[in-house]
Amino acid sequence: MVEAGRSPNIEILTNADLLSLKGKAGNFKADIVQRPRYIIADDCTACGLCTTYCPRHQVDDYNEGLNITRPIHIDYPQAVPATYYIDPRSCLHLTHETCQICVPVCQSKAIDFSQKPEERTLEVGAVIMSPGFGRIPEDTLAKYSFGKHPDVVTSIEFERLLNPSGPFTGEVRCLSDNRHPHKIAFIQCVGSRDIGCDNGYCSSVCCMYAIKEAMVAKEHDPDAEITIYYMDIRTQGKEFDAAQKRAEDKGIKFVRAKVADVMPWGNHLRLTYSTLDGTHSFKPFDMVVLSVGLESPPDADKLADMAGFKLNKYNFCDTDTFAPLATSKEGIYVAGAFNGPMDIPESVTQSSGAAGIASGLIKKQRGRGIIHKSYPDEKELGDEVRIGVFVCHCGINIGSVVDVPDVSNYAGDMDGVVYYTESLYSCSQDAQEVLKEKIKEHDLNRVVIAACSPRTHEPLFQETLKDAGLNRSLFEMVNIRDQCSWVHANEPGAATDKSKDLVRMAVAKARHIQPLPEQTVPVNKTGLVIGGGIGGMTAALNLADQGFNCSLVEKQDSLGGNFKTLSHTKKLIDLVKKNKLVTVYTDAQLQQTNGFVGNFTSIITSGKGAKVKEYTLDHGVIIIATGAREHRPETVLGNTIKYSKKVVTQSELAEQLEGKGKNRAPDSIVMVQCAGSRGDDLNYCSKTCCTTAVQNALRVKEINPDSQVIMLYRDIRTYGYAEDLYQDARQKGVLFIPYELNNKPVIAEKGSKLSVSYFDPILQDDVSMSPQMVALSVGMVPEETDTLSKLLKVPVTADSFFLEAHVKLRPVELPVDGVYVCGLAHSPKPINEIIVQAQAASAKSAMPLVKGYVTVDPIVSNVDKDICIGCKLCTSLCPYQAIQMVKDENNRPKAETIVASCKACGICASHCPTFAISMGGFTNEQLNSQIQAFGQAVMEKETEAA
Amino acid sequence: MSKEEYNPKILGFLCNWCCYAAADAAGVSRYQYPPNLRTIRVMCTGRVDPAFVLRGFVEGADGIFTGG
Amino acid sequence: MGMNALVFNVLKEIGINPDRFSLQWASAAEAPRFVKLITEFTGKVKELGPLGESEGIGADELQTKLEKGLAAVSSRKVRMVFGNTAKTIRKEGIFTPEYINGIIEEKLNKAIVGALSAEVEEGKPAASEKKGPPAKQDAETKGAQKTATKTKPASKKPAGKARKKAEPAAKKKAPTPKKKTAAKKSPAKKKTTAKKK
């Protein structure tokens, strides 16, 4: 969010509505209206003074109405833009033309009641729709006493309760009487999988978020008794099953049951539920959490009408399996929950993918209208250290607690300080001009600003330094607001002492600051895609669409991977072959890769037998799309399996039903889910098997309506719209029977006959039968990720899938810069998700290619080769493979930082046996002098005391 | 010096992405805590060399807090 | 990784209460947790009193011990073992505190005790290689009593080039501690043995 806020090429229009959207792909006109926030965003310093003076109360919508705020407020501290706004619905001035107390209170004069709605017309080439999701209507929640009893809350409200910035600062309390709830129940599938409210689909995310909330609640109170009532636990995502297991281990109870109702019961709530065996029970709880599903956004109809794209029957955006990010109107794309309920990683992946396709569409315009800032040349620094210290009052935020003049004078006495001053708001626009002037006037070559947090304001001041011809590294910030005046408001003396100490420590560090060069590394504008299945081909074609050459390396003798028979795959193969920018290598293997983002060199072999040829490819990025294959376990749930015409996997069954069995389907078939998955042989859920099995079951029923189809399952995971198929299958008479791990089905072959026996929890009895066929849902295993992981030095999970850099924020990037992953090599998933991921990976990988260079933050590590003893500790400890060994002129091994890959964590520096490694901006010298300056305070105090 | 008057000198190494950010957030929410901490910001706790900690004690710290 | 275990170990060896050092985690969103941690830690240190007080170590001795501790963690030998242990931990992929503390104790304790007792000579130069100049510079500006204790080891240190020669000599010394170090070492040693009992 902050990143988007800072980019000079992203304009953020908050408080804005779309009025109309006209035109066609490449040439849209969008009319928007921006509602006034009554605060001049650029002037607001987010000090929060106005909120404390505002006399009117208002329900805090951000905290789900569980809290009270004021009409003038900011939703949460990290909001972007970090600017307050006035809610016109409750502001006394805007409703009754009175008050205006906030106007004189605001020291930076940012409040402007004269603001009016502003209409604008934007000309754009492509549009991405991401309006998110809507709320489940409250009448659906009413049967659980929501609205009748305050301790029945939605999961969204419960999240606020758990959150440190929530209404009870992170404590979970009953809304009825503020007590800590001891017994908490979660009810799953509220407003999803519910024909009653026309939401037949599964919202996909609720099981996982309920588990997460339950775990956090358990952390808050380890004695809490938490029960989750569910129909099927749908933790089909990557590593999600493991999370559920952890929850169970922590004592969270999972009960497969339908909750009939929740009623107030004295101080408590009474929850009535029925289990599979038909018995009804009830239990008392202190709090009941409704795991509400994701509804389509409230203005979906309006958006669709305005832009001219179609919605599906649930009012979400209508998309195609093979073009999952495209709406029915060309040039308009969709990302996130509006494309159907999905979790954060999937939404982030979709948004990358959509941005990539959109930028491919408008690539002819690339580079136009982009803002590039230019700066004066950096001036030469003399030997003399000339430090300027600026101490900020921040209105009264700092000045009312810390004695700012005292701190400023104190700084003036320090070595190397040639100029010191106070300022009211050092971050204001005019203060930047003053800063520039003073740098010139006093020939300052180091700047120390004591104000707020470097995390928010360092970039701003560094910009000013660059404008003044100083290297941006010649800057140090002292945090005397967020970490001093605000948190020691009642101890002005101690806060002033602390400010002095911190300023002294910063000046001590500043004395040793050296300018650090801005480093950029050029990028080879080609890609390497490993794996020629649907994912790899989609990624390669997308890169080509963006105008980049790429090599596609396929292990087998032809493209297509797992889905060779699909017509879409055939279309892709055709497109790849025709595309001049894509070079295909079949029968090919990656042998070796060296280099780093922007400058990789790989050796691949291609061809069979005597015709094997070696190729050396230079490329800037790598996309891994090596996929997975069907798992064929030899034992399933303790039964030895002999695969035959009668005992098949689901994919074999599908093939049969498409091909020779087109008109023939068995009269009886037992499908066994999780055969070899979820702890049986593989530890994870393969995500797609349930849907595939249900599709096959429907196909069997279609061909042979009298066929007896029985599916033995643990949890049916037909998440999202696939839930419709599940409903359909049940209606068509497919029998779904759950089994428990302590009572597994037995599959045996007696002579020429198959026999399957299992426990039926509805009949409460063992059942034995002889089906014509058994179909096993066997899951999938990744293809040789271990070899590739070693070649590219990228990590894999315990299940041998590639481990992304950040599960939520960087779902298609690997920890090594310039290496991306998509498809089944990342985790099992259905085709539409593979395609989205491939589109996202190619979009992400195109970023360095479009830019043409990679910039390096100068805070990276650097090795003093004179001191380095070549012990290689740093190379093996670096989490980012950012240190390599090189030979010096005397042929001795020396470490060297690969600046483009370094993340500045400093592990190498702190583990170097000879202190040969230091970090830019955080050198040993700087940190040591900071520590010594800290020591001086200690001494001063001691002498004072004496 | 009695224990009431005694104000320990505490040195802190805070990670820019975690604890330093949490400390900023504490300020935004106006939480109050004892004013003894003197913070040195690092980009990651991985940067904290054991030698820094020992040097902190040499320089007279009564306690050292490292927050990732 | 293991950094805190190393620091704990050294503090223990030189007789400083390891509770004076705390390594904690709080994510960016956990402001209340940070406040709680820092309030508790301040309280804890307050309880312990000024450095040396709860340990029952006098000011001069304290300074000597700490300087030695610093020299130990700055010595190439200890750092080498530390780095290699970190590498082992990474390779094993076990990150429970029990395991890390155990392995650090096992692999590093010998090196630490060695460095503390005999390698003042060897440890110093490595430590002051980079830090020497600022230490000196700042020390000069101070000029109080404390400076005297601080500059002493710094002035003793051999210059950069001499170090290479000095090192092998120091290594030879290592196994048999000489008189001057033996005297300093004894209180620390007593402490640990007492604890073991």
mmCIF file of C-alpha atoms in Angstrom, chain A residues 1-12 80-81 371 373 453-460 462-463 857, chain B residues 16-17:
data_model
loop_
_atom_site.group_PDB
_atom_site.id
_atom_site.type_symbol
_atom_site.label_atom_id
_atom_site.label_comp_id
_atom_site.label_asym_id
_atom_site.label_seq_id
_atom_site.Cartn_x
_atom_site.Cartn_y
_atom_site.Cartn_z
ATOM 1 C CA MET A 1 0.000 0.000 0.000
ATOM 2 C CA VAL A 2 2.744 2.417 1.023
ATOM 3 C CA GLU A 3 4.679 1.386 -2.061
ATOM 4 C CA ALA A 4 1.721 2.275 -4.268
ATOM 5 C CA GLY A 5 1.328 5.515 -2.364
ATOM 6 C CA ARG A 6 4.936 6.479 -2.979
ATOM 7 C CA SER A 7 5.170 5.636 -6.650
ATOM 8 C CA PRO A 8 5.195 8.823 -8.709
ATOM 9 C CA ASN A 9 3.424 6.893 -11.457
ATOM 10 C CA ILE A 10 0.416 5.753 -9.484
ATOM 11 C CA GLU A 11 -2.244 8.318 -8.797
ATOM 12 C CA ILE A 12 -4.465 7.293 -5.929
ATOM 13 C CA VAL A 80 -2.794 5.456 2.622
ATOM 14 C CA PRO A 81 -2.864 8.346 2.121
ATOM 15 C CA ILE A 371 7.531 10.644 -14.412
ATOM 16 C CA LYS A 373 12.759 12.886 -11.610
ATOM 17 C CA SER A 453 9.968 8.035 12.227
ATOM 18 C CA PRO A 454 12.475 7.356 9.447
ATOM 19 C CA ARG A 455 10.144 4.622 8.345
ATOM 20 C CA THR A 456 7.645 7.193 7.174
ATOM 21 C CA HIS A 457 9.677 10.302 6.549
ATOM 22 C CA GLU A 458 13.218 9.317 5.598
ATOM 23 C CA PRO A 459 12.390 9.133 1.872
ATOM 24 C CA LEU A 460 10.947 12.643 1.956
ATOM 25 C CA GLN A 462 16.348 12.149 1.340
ATOM 26 C CA GLU A 463 14.575 13.578 -1.688
ATOM 27 C CA ASP A 857 19.471 0.268 -2.299
ATOM 28 C CA ASN B 16 13.273 -1.611 11.003
ATOM 29 C CA TRP B 17 10.555 -3.944 9.749
#
